């Protein structure tokens, strides 16, 4: 049975974690298949949005127990290689040129929180349980930490990374880990509504907006304004995009009071 299911719904790629018998826990197969699915979505010009969800009762319960057994007694080199595979998967999800929506239900634990944190928009079922419980095993959420801390902030990480306690969707919403909390019957509908908003945006503009957030979010501003690298980056970015065919079409469509040619009905 494949660890990942993927199908195209028009311009939307729906990717589903497909290990419900182990609560969609992460192992080598899931990492490899999800990485391949993301590459396929990136390469396909007809795909404009990616929605990530989980089969069965849970989004993702973290690391698979049998996968974790392989870490016990393994060499440091082997452990680094395994961690690097997951780190690269999260980076590719975070930097995907298409907008991503995580549709979360049941539970998101450990690496499952890392997956949703690497997505652009997160919609969660109101009774979803979240946890960063690695410390309960004598570990830390190291690989997922850049993405999770970027979402929930260092202050929240100081509590939940250290205590490993479970928290609710309402807390996740307050921390900025998720964007919307909805009843189960509304979960897919709301994800689809957000997808429609994304489909009305210029696809190249969305790609550059994602890059803009990453660069400006981690950039350091110079004390000398004229040498400010972030200022230079943003000025060059908008100048280049204004001259692009997509922006020219978008501005013309606005002035002519019509929909641009990328807008999906």
PDB file of C-alpha atoms in Angstrom:
ATOM      1  CA  UNK A   1       0.000   0.000   0.000  1.00  0.00           C
ATOM      2  CA  UNK A   2       1.423   3.423  -0.923  1.00  0.00           C
ATOM      3  CA  UNK A   3       2.326   5.699   1.976  1.00  0.00           C
ATOM      4  CA  UNK A   4       1.048   8.706   0.024  1.00  0.00           C
ATOM      5  CA  UNK A   5      -2.062   9.166  -2.111  1.00  0.00           C
ATOM      6  CA  UNK A   6      -2.125  11.967  -4.658  1.00  0.00           C
ATOM      7  CA  UNK A   7      -4.753  13.001  -7.147  1.00  0.00           C
ATOM      8  CA  UNK A   8      -5.434  16.104  -9.216  1.00  0.00           C
ATOM      9  CA  UNK A   9      -8.660  18.016  -8.720  1.00  0.00           C
ATOM     10  CA  UNK A  10      -8.309  20.449 -11.600  1.00  0.00           C
ATOM     11  CA  UNK A  11      -5.533  22.873 -10.596  1.00  0.00           C
ATOM     12  CA  UNK A  12      -5.421  21.458  -7.036  1.00  0.00           C
ATOM     13  CA  UNK A  13      -3.110  18.594  -6.080  1.00  0.00           C
ATOM     14  CA  UNK A  14      -4.554  16.714  -3.112  1.00  0.00           C
ATOM     15  CA  UNK A  15      -1.828  14.821  -1.256  1.00  0.00           C
ATOM     16  CA  UNK A  16      -2.890  12.513   1.549  1.00  0.00           C
ATOM     17  CA  UNK A  17      -0.718  10.736   4.111  1.00  0.00           C
ATOM     18  CA  UNK A  18      -1.872   7.125   3.752  1.00  0.00           C
ATOM     19  CA  UNK A  19      -0.756   5.088   6.749  1.00  0.00           C
ATOM     20  CA  UNK A  20      -3.984   5.173   8.795  1.00  0.00           C
ATOM     21  CA  UNK A  21      -3.178   1.901  10.567  1.00  0.00           C
ATOM     22  CA  UNK A  22      -0.322   3.721  12.371  1.00  0.00           C
ATOM     23  CA  UNK A  23      -1.978   7.142  12.511  1.00  0.00           C
ATOM     24  CA  UNK A  24      -0.022   8.303   9.431  1.00  0.00           C
ATOM     25  CA  UNK A  25       3.232   8.051  11.343  1.00  0.00           C
ATOM     26  CA  UNK A  26       6.399   9.127   9.543  1.00  0.00           C
ATOM     27  CA  UNK A  27       8.905   6.588   8.236  1.00  0.00           C
ATOM     28  CA  UNK A  28      11.387   6.304   5.374  1.00  0.00           C
ATOM     29  CA  UNK A  29       8.714   5.313   2.865  1.00  0.00           C
ATOM     30  CA  UNK A  30       6.404   8.196   3.731  1.00  0.00           C
ATOM     31  CA  UNK A  31       9.283  10.693   3.540  1.00  0.00           C
ATOM     32  CA  UNK A  32      10.430   9.393   0.148  1.00  0.00           C
ATOM     33  CA  UNK A  33       6.938   9.233  -1.358  1.00  0.00           C
ATOM     34  CA  UNK A  34       5.915  12.648  -0.060  1.00  0.00           C
ATOM     35  CA  UNK A  35       9.141  14.139  -1.422  1.00  0.00           C
ATOM     36  CA  UNK A  36       8.366  12.613  -4.829  1.00  0.00           C
ATOM     37  CA  UNK A  37       4.769  13.913  -4.724  1.00  0.00           C
ATOM     38  CA  UNK A  38       5.966  17.440  -3.979  1.00  0.00           C
ATOM     39  CA  UNK A  39       8.477  17.279  -6.845  1.00  0.00           C
ATOM     40  CA  UNK A  40       5.711  16.133  -9.186  1.00  0.00           C
ATOM     41  CA  UNK A  41       3.463  19.003  -8.078  1.00  0.00           C
ATOM     42  CA  UNK A  42       6.300  21.499  -8.519  1.00  0.00           C
ATOM     43  CA  UNK A  43       7.031  20.308 -12.050  1.00  0.00           C
ATOM     44  CA  UNK A  44       3.397  20.203 -13.197  1.00  0.00           C
ATOM     45  CA  UNK A  45       2.416  23.621 -14.622  1.00  0.00           C
ATOM     46  CA  UNK A  46      -1.300  22.826 -14.320  1.00  0.00           C
ATOM     47  CA  UNK A  47      -1.038  22.466 -10.517  1.00  0.00           C
ATOM     48  CA  UNK A  48      -1.613  25.774  -8.738  1.00  0.00           C
ATOM     49  CA  UNK A  49      -2.361  24.708  -5.136  1.00  0.00           C
ATOM     50  CA  UNK A  50      -1.375  21.730  -2.956  1.00  0.00           C
ATOM     51  CA  UNK A  51      -3.601  20.500  -0.100  1.00  0.00           C
ATOM     52  CA  UNK A  52      -1.981  18.122   2.408  1.00  0.00           C
ATOM     53  CA  UNK A  53      -4.185  15.956   4.632  1.00  0.00           C
ATOM     54  CA  UNK A  54      -4.236  12.598   6.411  1.00  0.00           C
ATOM     55  CA  UNK A  55      -6.219   9.427   5.745  1.00  0.00           C
ATOM     56  CA  UNK A  56      -8.261   7.966   8.602  1.00  0.00           C
ATOM     57  CA  UNK A  57      -8.695   9.496  12.042  1.00  0.00           C
ATOM     58  CA  UNK A  58      -5.438  11.452  12.314  1.00  0.00           C
ATOM     59  CA  UNK A  59      -3.342  13.946  10.373  1.00  0.00           C
ATOM     60  CA  UNK A  60       0.029  12.644  11.576  1.00  0.00           C
ATOM     61  CA  UNK A  61       1.100  11.146  14.901  1.00  0.00           C
ATOM     62  CA  UNK A  62       4.806  11.818  14.454  1.00  0.00           C
ATOM     63  CA  UNK A  63       7.548   9.240  14.011  1.00  0.00           C
ATOM     64  CA  UNK A  64       6.688   5.597  13.382  1.00  0.00           C
ATOM     65  CA  UNK A  65       7.655   3.333  16.307  1.00  0.00           C
ATOM     66  CA  UNK A  66       9.359   0.758  14.092  1.00  0.00           C
ATOM     67  CA  UNK A  67      11.287   3.557  12.372  1.00  0.00           C
ATOM     68  CA  UNK A  68      12.332   4.849  15.788  1.00  0.00           C
ATOM     69  CA  UNK A  69      13.579   1.366  16.755  1.00  0.00           C
ATOM     70  CA  UNK A  70      16.108   1.625  13.943  1.00  0.00           C
ATOM     71  CA  UNK A  71      17.632   4.669  15.662  1.00  0.00           C
ATOM     72  CA  UNK A  72      18.470   2.711  18.826  1.00  0.00           C
ATOM     73  CA  UNK A  73      22.075   1.596  18.640  1.00  0.00           C
ATOM     74  CA  UNK A  74      22.532   3.121  15.174  1.00  0.00           C
ATOM     75  CA  UNK A  75      25.692   5.058  14.431  1.00  0.00           C
ATOM     76  CA  UNK A  76      25.723   8.828  14.585  1.00  0.00           C
ATOM     77  CA  UNK A  77      26.287   8.872  10.813  1.00  0.00           C
ATOM     78  CA  UNK A  78      23.167   6.752  10.232  1.00  0.00           C
ATOM     79  CA  UNK A  79      21.084   8.973  12.518  1.00  0.00           C
ATOM     80  CA  UNK A  80      22.307  12.094  10.750  1.00  0.00           C
ATOM     81  CA  UNK A  81      21.417  10.615   7.358  1.00  0.00           C
ATOM     82  CA  UNK A  82      17.877   9.767   8.522  1.00  0.00           C
ATOM     83  CA  UNK A  83      17.388  13.226  10.040  1.00  0.00           C
ATOM     84  CA  UNK A  84      18.677  14.888   6.876  1.00  0.00           C
ATOM     85  CA  UNK A  85      16.036  13.125   4.735  1.00  0.00           C
ATOM     86  CA  UNK A  86      13.239  14.563   6.855  1.00  0.00           C
ATOM     87  CA  UNK A  87      14.907  17.984   7.051  1.00  0.00           C
ATOM     88  CA  UNK A  88      15.115  18.130   3.251  1.00  0.00           C
ATOM     89  CA  UNK A  89      11.475  17.091   2.945  1.00  0.00           C
ATOM     90  CA  UNK A  90      10.385  19.908   5.268  1.00  0.00           C
ATOM     91  CA  UNK A  91      12.533  22.396   3.381  1.00  0.00           C
ATOM     92  CA  UNK A  92      11.061  21.351   0.036  1.00  0.00           C
ATOM     93  CA  UNK A  93       7.544  21.666   1.453  1.00  0.00           C
ATOM     94  CA  UNK A  94       8.345  25.063   2.940  1.00  0.00           C
ATOM     95  CA  UNK A  95       9.936  26.342  -0.273  1.00  0.00           C
ATOM     96  CA  UNK A  96       7.521  24.771  -2.767  1.00  0.00           C
ATOM     97  CA  UNK A  97       6.741  27.224  -5.554  1.00  0.00           C
ATOM     98  CA  UNK A  98       3.021  26.457  -5.217  1.00  0.00           C
ATOM     99  CA  UNK A  99       0.930  27.545  -2.191  1.00  0.00           C
ATOM    100  CA  UNK A 100       0.203  24.780   0.303  1.00  0.00           C
ATOM    101  CA  UNK A 101      -2.709  24.185   2.653  1.00  0.00           C
ATOM    102  CA  UNK A 102      -2.571  21.719   5.561  1.00  0.00           C
ATOM    103  CA  UNK A 103      -5.976  20.211   6.344  1.00  0.00           C
ATOM    104  CA  UNK A 104      -5.481  18.893   9.876  1.00  0.00           C
ATOM    105  CA  UNK A 105      -7.681  16.643  12.013  1.00  0.00           C
ATOM    106  CA  UNK A 106      -7.434  14.190  14.904  1.00  0.00           C
ATOM    107  CA  UNK A 107      -3.869  14.745  16.052  1.00  0.00           C
ATOM    108  CA  UNK A 108      -0.648  16.382  14.931  1.00  0.00           C
ATOM    109  CA  UNK A 109       2.250  15.201  17.054  1.00  0.00           C
ATOM    110  CA  UNK A 110       5.979  15.908  16.730  1.00  0.00           C
ATOM    111  CA  UNK A 111       6.898  15.572  13.062  1.00  0.00           C
ATOM    112  CA  UNK A 112       3.228  16.052  12.177  1.00  0.00           C
ATOM    113  CA  UNK A 113       3.457  19.549  13.644  1.00  0.00           C
ATOM    114  CA  UNK A 114       6.581  20.041  11.535  1.00  0.00           C
ATOM    115  CA  UNK A 115       4.693  19.129   8.364  1.00  0.00           C
ATOM    116  CA  UNK A 116       1.854  21.573   8.994  1.00  0.00           C
ATOM    117  CA  UNK A 117       4.290  24.302  10.089  1.00  0.00           C
ATOM    118  CA  UNK A 118       6.041  24.014   6.719  1.00  0.00           C
ATOM    119  CA  UNK A 119       2.744  24.656   4.884  1.00  0.00           C
ATOM    120  CA  UNK A 120       1.522  28.149   4.015  1.00  0.00           C
ATOM    121  CA  UNK A 121      -2.020  27.938   5.407  1.00  0.00           C
ATOM    122  CA  UNK A 122      -3.316  25.584   8.107  1.00  0.00           C
ATOM    123  CA  UNK A 123      -6.972  24.726   8.739  1.00  0.00           C
ATOM    124  CA  UNK A 124      -7.666  22.478  11.727  1.00  0.00           C
ATOM    125  CA  UNK A 125     -10.607  20.521  13.100  1.00  0.00           C
ATOM    126  CA  UNK A 126     -11.689  22.072  16.393  1.00  0.00           C
ATOM    127  CA  UNK A 127     -10.953  18.882  18.407  1.00  0.00           C
ATOM    128  CA  UNK A 128      -7.468  18.263  17.033  1.00  0.00           C
ATOM    129  CA  UNK A 129      -4.747  17.550  19.604  1.00  0.00           C
ATOM    130  CA  UNK A 130      -1.237  18.955  19.141  1.00  0.00           C
ATOM    131  CA  UNK A 131       1.999  18.110  20.928  1.00  0.00           C
ATOM    132  CA  UNK A 132       5.743  18.513  20.638  1.00  0.00           C
ATOM    133  CA  UNK A 133       6.464  15.566  22.899  1.00  0.00           C
ATOM    134  CA  UNK A 134      10.035  14.679  21.905  1.00  0.00           C
ATOM    135  CA  UNK A 135      11.384  15.570  25.352  1.00  0.00           C
ATOM    136  CA  UNK A 136       9.295  12.730  26.815  1.00  0.00           C
ATOM    137  CA  UNK A 137      11.636  10.392  24.901  1.00  0.00           C
ATOM    138  CA  UNK A 138      14.791  12.242  25.884  1.00  0.00           C
ATOM    139  CA  UNK A 139      14.882  13.962  22.483  1.00  0.00           C
ATOM    140  CA  UNK A 140      14.193  17.441  21.088  1.00  0.00           C
ATOM    141  CA  UNK A 141      12.177  18.610  18.028  1.00  0.00           C
ATOM    142  CA  UNK A 142      15.415  19.627  16.343  1.00  0.00           C
ATOM    143  CA  UNK A 143      14.698  19.090  12.640  1.00  0.00           C
ATOM    144  CA  UNK A 144      11.228  20.641  12.755  1.00  0.00           C
ATOM    145  CA  UNK A 145      12.255  23.527  15.030  1.00  0.00           C
ATOM    146  CA  UNK A 146      13.059  26.147  12.325  1.00  0.00           C
ATOM    147  CA  UNK A 147       9.566  25.797  10.887  1.00  0.00           C
ATOM    148  CA  UNK A 148       7.675  25.459  14.160  1.00  0.00           C
ATOM    149  CA  UNK A 149       9.450  28.362  15.878  1.00  0.00           C
ATOM    150  CA  UNK A 150       8.832  30.537  12.802  1.00  0.00           C
ATOM    151  CA  UNK A 151       5.108  29.849  13.282  1.00  0.00           C
ATOM    152  CA  UNK A 152       4.563  29.845  17.039  1.00  0.00           C
ATOM    153  CA  UNK A 153       7.508  31.993  18.175  1.00  0.00           C
ATOM    154  CA  UNK A 154      10.297  31.405  20.655  1.00  0.00           C
ATOM    155  CA  UNK A 155       8.135  32.229  23.682  1.00  0.00           C
ATOM    156  CA  UNK A 156       5.612  29.468  22.949  1.00  0.00           C
ATOM    157  CA  UNK A 157       8.450  27.089  22.044  1.00  0.00           C
ATOM    158  CA  UNK A 158       9.989  27.683  25.475  1.00  0.00           C
ATOM    159  CA  UNK A 159       6.857  26.169  26.966  1.00  0.00           C
ATOM    160  CA  UNK A 160       5.775  23.446  24.557  1.00  0.00           C
ATOM    161  CA  UNK A 161       9.225  22.210  23.487  1.00  0.00           C
ATOM    162  CA  UNK A 162      10.191  21.839  27.155  1.00  0.00           C
ATOM    163  CA  UNK A 163       6.984  20.460  28.674  1.00  0.00           C
ATOM    164  CA  UNK A 164       5.924  18.239  25.788  1.00  0.00           C
ATOM    165  CA  UNK A 165       2.345  18.799  26.919  1.00  0.00           C
ATOM    166  CA  UNK A 166      -0.634  18.412  24.633  1.00  0.00           C
ATOM    167  CA  UNK A 167      -2.603  21.452  23.555  1.00  0.00           C
ATOM    168  CA  UNK A 168      -5.854  22.148  21.746  1.00  0.00           C
ATOM    169  CA  UNK A 169      -6.754  23.681  18.411  1.00  0.00           C
ATOM    170  CA  UNK A 170      -7.778  26.887  20.168  1.00  0.00           C
ATOM    171  CA  UNK A 171      -4.312  27.184  21.700  1.00  0.00           C
ATOM    172  CA  UNK A 172      -2.704  26.383  18.328  1.00  0.00           C
ATOM    173  CA  UNK A 173      -4.822  29.150  16.796  1.00  0.00           C
ATOM    174  CA  UNK A 174      -3.786  31.635  19.469  1.00  0.00           C
ATOM    175  CA  UNK A 175      -0.122  30.749  18.958  1.00  0.00           C
ATOM    176  CA  UNK A 176      -0.347  31.209  15.188  1.00  0.00           C
ATOM    177  CA  UNK A 177       0.393  27.555  14.468  1.00  0.00           C
ATOM    178  CA  UNK A 178      -2.938  27.258  12.631  1.00  0.00           C
ATOM    179  CA  UNK A 179      -4.979  29.909  10.818  1.00  0.00           C
ATOM    180  CA  UNK A 180      -8.537  28.621  11.197  1.00  0.00           C
ATOM    181  CA  UNK A 181     -10.312  26.197  13.529  1.00  0.00           C
ATOM    182  CA  UNK A 182     -13.547  24.709  12.200  1.00  0.00           C
ATOM    183  CA  UNK A 183     -16.025  21.861  12.818  1.00  0.00           C
ATOM    184  CA  UNK A 184     -15.132  18.591  11.091  1.00  0.00           C
ATOM    185  CA  UNK A 185     -17.935  18.927   8.546  1.00  0.00           C
ATOM    186  CA  UNK A 186     -16.469  22.288   7.464  1.00  0.00           C
ATOM    187  CA  UNK A 187     -12.812  21.258   7.302  1.00  0.00           C
ATOM    188  CA  UNK A 188     -12.585  20.342   3.619  1.00  0.00           C
ATOM    189  CA  UNK A 189     -14.986  23.131   2.607  1.00  0.00           C
ATOM    190  CA  UNK A 190     -12.866  25.809   4.270  1.00  0.00           C
ATOM    191  CA  UNK A 191      -9.668  24.387   2.762  1.00  0.00           C
ATOM    192  CA  UNK A 192     -11.321  24.528  -0.654  1.00  0.00           C
ATOM    193  CA  UNK A 193     -12.464  28.109  -0.074  1.00  0.00           C
ATOM    194  CA  UNK A 194      -8.891  29.139   0.727  1.00  0.00           C
ATOM    195  CA  UNK A 195      -7.698  27.275  -2.371  1.00  0.00           C
ATOM    196  CA  UNK A 196     -10.125  29.319  -4.484  1.00  0.00           C
ATOM    197  CA  UNK A 197      -8.662  32.532  -3.083  1.00  0.00           C
ATOM    198  CA  UNK A 198      -5.188  31.289  -3.990  1.00  0.00           C
ATOM    199  CA  UNK A 199      -6.324  30.410  -7.505  1.00  0.00           C
ATOM    200  CA  UNK A 200      -7.439  34.004  -8.056  1.00  0.00           C
ATOM    201  CA  UNK A 201      -3.873  35.196  -7.369  1.00  0.00           C
ATOM    202  CA  UNK A 202      -1.167  35.317 -10.025  1.00  0.00           C
ATOM    203  CA  UNK A 203       0.776  32.030  -9.825  1.00  0.00           C
ATOM    204  CA  UNK A 204       4.159  33.700 -10.340  1.00  0.00           C
ATOM    205  CA  UNK A 205       3.238  36.407  -7.831  1.00  0.00           C
ATOM    206  CA  UNK A 206       2.391  33.732  -5.262  1.00  0.00           C
ATOM    207  CA  UNK A 207       5.738  32.033  -5.849  1.00  0.00           C
ATOM    208  CA  UNK A 208       7.610  35.312  -5.393  1.00  0.00           C
ATOM    209  CA  UNK A 209       5.487  36.227  -2.348  1.00  0.00           C
ATOM    210  CA  UNK A 210       6.594  32.997  -0.661  1.00  0.00           C
ATOM    211  CA  UNK A 211      10.225  33.841  -1.404  1.00  0.00           C
ATOM    212  CA  UNK A 212       9.678  37.404  -0.139  1.00  0.00           C
ATOM    213  CA  UNK A 213       8.408  36.114   3.211  1.00  0.00           C
ATOM    214  CA  UNK A 214      11.383  33.796   3.640  1.00  0.00           C
ATOM    215  CA  UNK A 215      13.986  36.385   2.700  1.00  0.00           C
ATOM    216  CA  UNK A 216      12.541  39.353   4.605  1.00  0.00           C
ATOM    217  CA  UNK A 217      11.587  37.191   7.571  1.00  0.00           C
ATOM    218  CA  UNK A 218      15.142  36.066   8.192  1.00  0.00           C
ATOM    219  CA  UNK A 219      16.988  39.099   6.804  1.00  0.00           C
ATOM    220  CA  UNK A 220      19.108  41.526   8.789  1.00  0.00           C
ATOM    221  CA  UNK A 221      18.630  45.222   8.211  1.00  0.00           C
ATOM    222  CA  UNK A 222      21.644  47.458   7.972  1.00  0.00           C
ATOM    223  CA  UNK A 223      22.094  50.441  10.254  1.00  0.00           C
ATOM    224  CA  UNK A 224      22.866  52.445   7.105  1.00  0.00           C
ATOM    225  CA  UNK A 225      19.611  52.733   5.085  1.00  0.00           C
ATOM    226  CA  UNK A 226      21.347  53.129   1.727  1.00  0.00           C
ATOM    227  CA  UNK A 227      23.167  49.834   2.306  1.00  0.00           C
ATOM    228  CA  UNK A 228      20.157  47.987   3.635  1.00  0.00           C
ATOM    229  CA  UNK A 229      20.208  44.595   1.859  1.00  0.00           C
ATOM    230  CA  UNK A 230      16.515  43.988   2.538  1.00  0.00           C
ATOM    231  CA  UNK A 231      15.609  47.362   1.071  1.00  0.00           C
ATOM    232  CA  UNK A 232      17.681  46.601  -2.030  1.00  0.00           C
ATOM    233  CA  UNK A 233      16.093  43.161  -2.366  1.00  0.00           C
ATOM    234  CA  UNK A 234      12.510  44.469  -2.081  1.00  0.00           C
ATOM    235  CA  UNK A 235      13.078  47.355  -4.500  1.00  0.00           C
ATOM    236  CA  UNK A 236      14.615  45.052  -7.113  1.00  0.00           C
ATOM    237  CA  UNK A 237      11.892  42.472  -6.589  1.00  0.00           C
ATOM    238  CA  UNK A 238       8.968  44.832  -7.206  1.00  0.00           C
ATOM    239  CA  UNK A 239      10.730  46.508 -10.159  1.00  0.00           C
ATOM    240  CA  UNK A 240      11.318  43.158 -11.845  1.00  0.00           C
ATOM    241  CA  UNK A 241       7.780  41.947 -11.242  1.00  0.00           C
ATOM    242  CA  UNK A 242       6.127  45.145 -12.478  1.00  0.00           C
ATOM    243  CA  UNK A 243       7.678  44.497 -15.880  1.00  0.00           C
ATOM    244  CA  UNK A 244       6.658  40.820 -15.942  1.00  0.00           C
ATOM    245  CA  UNK A 245       3.916  39.568 -18.308  1.00  0.00           C
ATOM    246  CA  UNK A 246       1.819  38.375 -15.360  1.00  0.00           C
ATOM    247  CA  UNK A 247       1.885  41.739 -13.590  1.00  0.00           C
ATOM    248  CA  UNK A 248       1.197  43.594 -16.828  1.00  0.00           C
ATOM    249  CA  UNK A 249      -1.860  41.390 -17.365  1.00  0.00           C
ATOM    250  CA  UNK A 250      -2.965  41.826 -13.732  1.00  0.00           C
ATOM    251  CA  UNK A 251      -2.739  45.614 -13.841  1.00  0.00           C
ATOM    252  CA  UNK A 252      -4.490  45.798 -17.214  1.00  0.00           C
ATOM    253  CA  UNK A 253      -7.266  43.521 -15.986  1.00  0.00           C
ATOM    254  CA  UNK A 254      -7.754  45.713 -12.908  1.00  0.00           C
ATOM    255  CA  UNK A 255      -7.928  48.899 -14.964  1.00  0.00           C
ATOM    256  CA  UNK A 256     -10.262  47.269 -17.496  1.00  0.00           C
ATOM    257  CA  UNK A 257     -12.443  45.871 -14.690  1.00  0.00           C
ATOM    258  CA  UNK A 258     -12.123  42.252 -15.802  1.00  0.00           C
ATOM    259  CA  UNK A 259     -10.632  39.069 -14.371  1.00  0.00           C
ATOM    260  CA  UNK A 260      -6.983  38.360 -15.260  1.00  0.00           C
ATOM    261  CA  UNK A 261      -6.288  35.399 -17.521  1.00  0.00           C
ATOM    262  CA  UNK A 262      -4.946  33.202 -14.703  1.00  0.00           C
ATOM    263  CA  UNK A 263      -8.173  33.402 -12.667  1.00  0.00           C
ATOM    264  CA  UNK A 264      -9.847  29.996 -12.367  1.00  0.00           C
ATOM    265  CA  UNK A 265     -13.679  30.195 -12.611  1.00  0.00           C
TER     266      UNK A 265
END
